[in-house]
CSV table of C-alpha atoms and ligand atoms in Angstrom, one decimal:
chain,number,residue,atom,x,y,z
A,1,MET,CA,-3.2,21.0,-46.2
A,2,SER,CA,0.1,20.5,-44.3
A,3,ASN,CA,3.4,21.7,-45.8
A,4,ALA,CA,6.0,20.7,-43.2
A,5,GLY,CA,9.3,22.5,-44.0
A,6,CYS,CA,7.5,25.5,-45.5
A,7,ARG,CA,5.0,27.0,-43.1
A,8,ILE,CA,4.6,29.9,-40.9
A,9,PHE,CA,2.8,29.9,-37.5
A,10,LEU,CA,1.6,33.4,-36.6
A,11,LYS,CA,0.8,32.8,-33.0
A,12,VAL,CA,3.4,32.7,-30.2
A,13,ASN,CA,2.6,31.9,-26.6
A,14,ARG,CA,4.7,34.6,-25.0
A,15,PRO,CA,5.3,34.7,-21.2
A,16,SER,CA,4.5,37.9,-19.3
A,17,ARG,CA,6.9,40.8,-19.8
A,18,ASN,CA,7.4,40.9,-16.0
A,19,LEU,CA,8.6,37.4,-15.8
A,20,VAL,CA,11.1,38.0,-18.7
A,21,GLU,CA,12.3,41.3,-17.3
A,22,GLY,CA,13.1,39.5,-14.0
A,23,PHE,CA,16.2,38.1,-15.6
A,24,LYS,CA,17.7,41.5,-16.5
A,25,GLY,CA,21.2,41.8,-15.1
A,26,ILE,CA,21.5,38.2,-13.9
A,27,PRO,CA,24.6,36.6,-15.4
A,28,VAL,CA,23.9,33.7,-17.8
A,29,ALA,CA,26.4,31.6,-15.8
A,30,ASN,CA,24.3,32.0,-12.6
A,31,ILE,CA,21.1,31.0,-14.5
A,32,ALA,CA,22.8,28.0,-16.2
A,33,ASP,CA,24.2,26.8,-12.8
A,34,GLU,CA,20.7,26.7,-11.5
A,35,MET,CA,19.6,24.6,-14.5
A,36,ASN,CA,22.1,21.9,-13.6
A,37,ARG,CA,24.4,23.3,-16.3
A,38,PHE,CA,22.1,22.4,-19.2
A,39,SER,CA,20.3,24.5,-21.7
A,40,CYS,CA,23.4,26.6,-22.7
A,41,VAL,CA,23.8,27.2,-26.4
A,42,ASP,CA,27.1,25.8,-27.8
A,43,ALA,CA,30.2,28.1,-27.5
A,44,ARG,CA,30.3,28.3,-31.3
A,45,ILE,CA,27.5,30.9,-31.1
A,46,LYS,CA,29.2,34.2,-30.0
A,47,PRO,CA,28.1,37.8,-29.5
A,48,LEU,CA,29.0,40.3,-32.2
A,49,ASN,CA,28.6,43.2,-29.9
A,50,SER,CA,28.3,43.8,-26.2
A,51,GLN,CA,24.5,44.5,-26.0
A,52,PRO,CA,22.8,42.3,-23.4
A,53,LEU,CA,20.3,39.8,-24.7
A,54,LEU,CA,16.9,39.2,-23.1
A,55,GLY,CA,13.6,38.4,-24.7
A,56,THR,CA,11.2,35.7,-26.0
A,57,ALA,CA,12.0,33.4,-28.8
A,58,PHE,CA,10.5,34.0,-32.3
A,59,THR,CA,11.9,31.0,-34.1
A,60,VAL,CA,13.0,30.6,-37.7
A,61,LYS,CA,14.3,27.6,-39.5
A,62,THR,CA,16.1,28.4,-42.8
A,63,ARG,CA,17.3,26.3,-45.6
A,64,ILE,CA,21.1,26.3,-45.5
A,65,SER,CA,22.5,29.7,-47.0
A,66,ASP,CA,19.0,31.1,-47.5
A,67,ASN,CA,17.2,34.0,-45.7
A,68,LEU,CA,13.7,34.2,-47.2
A,69,LEU,CA,12.1,33.1,-44.0
A,70,LEU,CA,14.2,35.6,-41.9
A,71,HIS,CA,12.9,38.4,-44.2
A,72,LYS,CA,9.4,37.2,-43.4
A,73,ALA,CA,10.1,37.0,-39.7
A,74,LEU,CA,11.2,40.7,-39.7
A,75,GLU,CA,7.6,41.5,-40.8
A,76,LEU,CA,6.0,39.3,-38.1
A,77,ALA,CA,8.1,39.5,-35.0
A,78,GLN,CA,7.0,41.9,-32.2
A,79,PRO,CA,9.0,44.3,-30.0
A,80,GLY,CA,10.7,42.3,-27.2
A,81,ASP,CA,11.1,39.2,-29.4
A,82,VAL,CA,14.4,37.5,-30.1
A,83,ILE,CA,14.5,36.1,-33.6
A,84,VAL,CA,16.2,32.7,-33.1
A,85,VAL,CA,17.4,31.3,-36.4
A,86,ASP,CA,18.2,27.7,-37.0
A,87,ALA,CA,20.4,28.0,-40.1
A,88,GLN,CA,21.5,24.4,-39.5
A,89,GLY,CA,24.9,25.5,-38.2
A,90,ASP,CA,26.2,26.2,-41.7
A,91,THR,CA,28.6,29.1,-42.0
A,92,VAL,CA,29.3,29.0,-45.8
A,93,ASN,CA,26.9,31.9,-46.6
A,94,ALA,CA,26.0,34.8,-44.3
A,95,ILE,CA,22.2,34.8,-43.9
A,96,THR,CA,21.9,38.3,-42.5
A,97,GLY,CA,23.8,41.6,-42.1
A,98,GLU,CA,23.7,45.3,-41.4
A,99,ILE,CA,20.6,46.2,-43.4
A,100,MET,CA,18.4,43.5,-41.9
A,101,MET,CA,19.7,43.9,-38.4
A,102,LEU,CA,19.3,47.7,-38.4
A,103,THR,CA,15.7,47.0,-39.5
A,104,ALA,CA,15.3,44.6,-36.5
A,105,GLU,CA,16.7,47.2,-34.1
A,106,LYS,CA,14.2,49.8,-35.5
A,107,LEU,CA,11.3,47.4,-35.0
A,108,GLY,CA,12.3,47.2,-31.3
A,109,LEU,CA,13.3,43.5,-31.4
A,110,ALA,CA,15.3,42.3,-28.4
A,111,GLY,CA,17.9,40.6,-30.5
A,112,VAL,CA,18.8,38.0,-33.2
A,113,VAL,CA,20.6,34.7,-32.7
A,114,VAL,CA,21.8,32.8,-35.7
A,115,ASP,CA,23.2,29.3,-35.7
A,116,GLY,CA,24.9,30.1,-39.0
A,117,ALA,CA,26.9,33.0,-40.4
A,118,VAL,CA,26.3,36.8,-40.6
A,119,ARG,CA,28.2,39.6,-42.4
A,120,ASP,CA,28.9,43.4,-41.9
A,121,ALA,CA,30.5,42.6,-38.6
A,122,ASP,CA,31.9,46.1,-38.0
A,123,ALA,CA,28.4,47.6,-38.4
A,124,LEU,CA,26.9,45.0,-36.1
A,125,LYS,CA,29.4,46.0,-33.4
A,126,GLU,CA,27.8,49.5,-33.4
A,127,LEU,CA,24.2,48.2,-33.3
A,128,ASN,CA,22.0,48.9,-30.2
A,129,MET,CA,20.6,45.4,-30.3
A,130,PRO,CA,22.5,42.1,-29.6
A,131,VAL,CA,23.4,39.8,-32.5
A,132,TYR,CA,24.9,36.4,-31.9
A,133,ALA,CA,26.2,34.1,-34.6
A,134,ALA,CA,28.3,31.0,-35.3
A,135,GLY,CA,30.5,32.8,-37.8
A,136,VAL,CA,31.2,35.7,-40.1
A,137,THR,CA,31.7,35.7,-43.8
A,138,PRO,CA,31.2,38.2,-46.6
A,139,LYS,CA,29.5,35.6,-48.8
A,140,GLY,CA,25.8,36.6,-49.1
A,141,PRO,CA,22.6,34.6,-48.8
A,142,TYR,CA,20.1,33.2,-51.3
A,143,LYS,CA,16.5,34.2,-50.9
A,144,ASP,CA,14.5,31.3,-52.3
A,145,GLY,CA,13.2,29.3,-49.2
A,146,PRO,CA,11.9,27.0,-48.1
A,147,GLY,CA,11.8,27.3,-44.3
A,148,GLU,CA,9.6,27.6,-41.3
A,149,ILE,CA,8.5,30.2,-38.7
A,150,ASN,CA,7.5,29.5,-35.0
A,151,VAL,CA,8.2,25.8,-35.0
A,152,PRO,CA,10.6,24.1,-32.5
A,153,VAL,CA,14.2,24.7,-33.7
A,154,CYS,CA,17.7,23.7,-32.6
A,155,ILE,CA,20.5,26.2,-32.1
A,156,GLY,CA,23.9,25.2,-30.8
A,157,GLY,CA,22.6,21.8,-29.7
A,158,ILE,CA,19.7,23.3,-27.7
A,159,ALA,CA,16.0,23.0,-28.5
A,160,VAL,CA,14.2,26.3,-28.6
A,161,ASN,CA,10.4,26.6,-28.7
A,162,PRO,CA,8.6,29.7,-29.7
A,163,GLY,CA,8.0,31.8,-26.6
A,164,ASP,CA,11.0,30.4,-24.7
A,165,ILE,CA,13.0,33.0,-22.7
A,166,VAL,CA,16.4,33.8,-24.2
A,167,VAL,CA,19.1,35.3,-22.0
A,168,GLY,CA,22.6,36.1,-23.3
A,169,ASP,CA,25.7,38.0,-22.2
A,170,ALA,CA,29.4,37.8,-23.1
A,171,ASP,CA,29.6,34.2,-21.9
A,172,GLY,CA,26.8,33.0,-24.3
A,173,ILE,CA,23.1,32.1,-24.3
A,174,VAL,CA,20.8,30.1,-22.1
A,175,ILE,CA,17.3,29.1,-23.1
A,176,ILE,CA,14.5,28.9,-20.4
A,177,ASN,CA,11.1,27.2,-20.7
A,178,PRO,CA,8.7,29.8,-19.4
A,179,SER,CA,7.0,27.3,-17.1
A,180,ASP,CA,10.2,26.8,-15.2
A,181,ALA,CA,11.3,30.4,-15.3
A,182,ALA,CA,9.9,31.7,-12.0
A,183,VAL,CA,11.7,29.0,-10.0
A,184,ILE,CA,14.9,29.3,-12.0
A,185,LEU,CA,14.9,33.1,-11.5
A,186,GLU,CA,14.7,32.9,-7.7
A,187,LYS,CA,17.5,30.3,-7.6
A,188,ALA,CA,19.7,32.3,-10.0
A,189,LYS,CA,19.2,35.4,-7.9
A,190,GLY,CA,20.4,33.4,-4.8
A,191,LYS,CA,23.4,32.1,-6.8
A,192,LEU,CA,24.3,35.6,-7.8
A,193,ALA,CA,24.1,36.9,-4.3
A,194,LYS,CA,26.2,34.0,-3.0
A,195,GLU,CA,28.9,34.6,-5.7
A,196,GLN,CA,29.0,38.4,-4.9
A,197,GLU,CA,29.6,37.5,-1.2
A,198,ILE,CA,32.5,35.2,-2.2
A,199,LEU,CA,34.0,37.8,-4.4
A,200,LYS,CA,33.7,40.4,-1.7
A,201,GLY,CA,35.5,38.0,0.7
A,202,ILE,CA,38.3,37.5,-1.8
A,203,ARG,CA,38.7,41.3,-2.3
A,204,ASP,CA,38.7,41.8,1.5
A,205,GLY,CA,41.3,39.0,2.0
A,206,VAL,CA,38.9,36.8,4.1
A,207,PRO,CA,40.3,33.2,4.1
A,208,ARG,CA,38.1,30.7,2.3
A,209,ASP,CA,37.4,27.2,3.4
A,210,LYS,CA,38.7,25.1,0.4
A,211,SER,CA,39.1,21.9,2.4
A,212,TRP,CA,36.7,20.1,-0.1
A,213,VAL,CA,39.5,20.1,-2.7
A,214,ASP,CA,41.8,17.9,-0.6
A,215,LYS,CA,38.9,15.8,0.6
A,216,THR,CA,37.9,15.1,-3.0
A,217,LEU,CA,41.5,14.4,-4.0
A,218,LYS,CA,41.8,11.9,-1.1
A,219,THR,CA,38.7,10.0,-2.3
A,220,LEU,CA,40.5,9.7,-5.7
A,221,ASN,CA,43.7,8.4,-3.9
A,222,CYS,CA,45.5,11.2,-5.7
A,223,GLU,CA,49.3,10.8,-5.5
A,224,ILE,CA,51.1,13.9,-4.2
A,225,ILE,CA,54.8,13.7,-5.0
A,226,ASP,CA,57.4,15.9,-3.5
A,227,ASP,CA,59.8,15.6,-6.5
A,228,TYR,CA,60.2,16.8,-10.1
A,229,TYR,CA,58.5,15.1,-13.0
A,230,ARG,CA,61.1,13.1,-15.0
B,1,OAA,O1,22.1,40.9,-48.1
B,1,OAA,C1,21.5,40.3,-47.2
B,1,OAA,O2,20.5,39.7,-47.3
B,1,OAA,C2,22.2,40.3,-45.8
B,1,OAA,C3,23.0,41.6,-45.6
B,1,OAA,O3,24.1,41.7,-45.9
B,1,OAA,C4,22.3,42.7,-44.9
B,1,OAA,O4,21.2,42.6,-44.4
B,1,OAA,O5,22.9,43.8,-44.8
B,2,MG,MG1,24.8,43.8,-45.9
């Protein structure tokens, strides 16, 4: 029997820990640049503390304002998992808070990302596990279902499959398909090294070749006017 919209898949094809750990300390912006600036979760979804986010997606799809399936996910997710909750972007009711998130931390989960609202924001600031959400409200959740676990979901406009690599920092979140991850990781490391060299040059006062700016403006026939705007 199939019951789409109310079903739980227990198995997740998780990439190797080694592959995931490779992304530790690489800024999300560097990773995203090497993914042609795609795969970044919408800016609505923001960190509620400054813990870095890195792990594999354990996906949850909830009915709007309802957290039954997130409670079930807390029983099933494994250490290193990031519970990624597609709460359909709705921020009317918080679907999680301090009690559930402390439980997640104690289970060794790598984080929780909610495309929806959370509550107990002050307590989440003190947590040793990252939590990201699209909003904060004191209004609590219903617990009736339905919903799904470990099916493809959408958060902040990005599709997330169970087992995808989730990386987040203060800038936001990027989602990586494990089969692309090794190549992206090498490129992102190169990008980081290049940016560090540029920053060192700026600090040391080394002049930079910015001739491309004028070249591009020239191709646009940009008007440069030696006068005030009036
Ligand atoms: O009441 C709820 O289900 C969510 C909540 O505030 C908590 O987990 O602390
Ligand atoms: Mg609470």
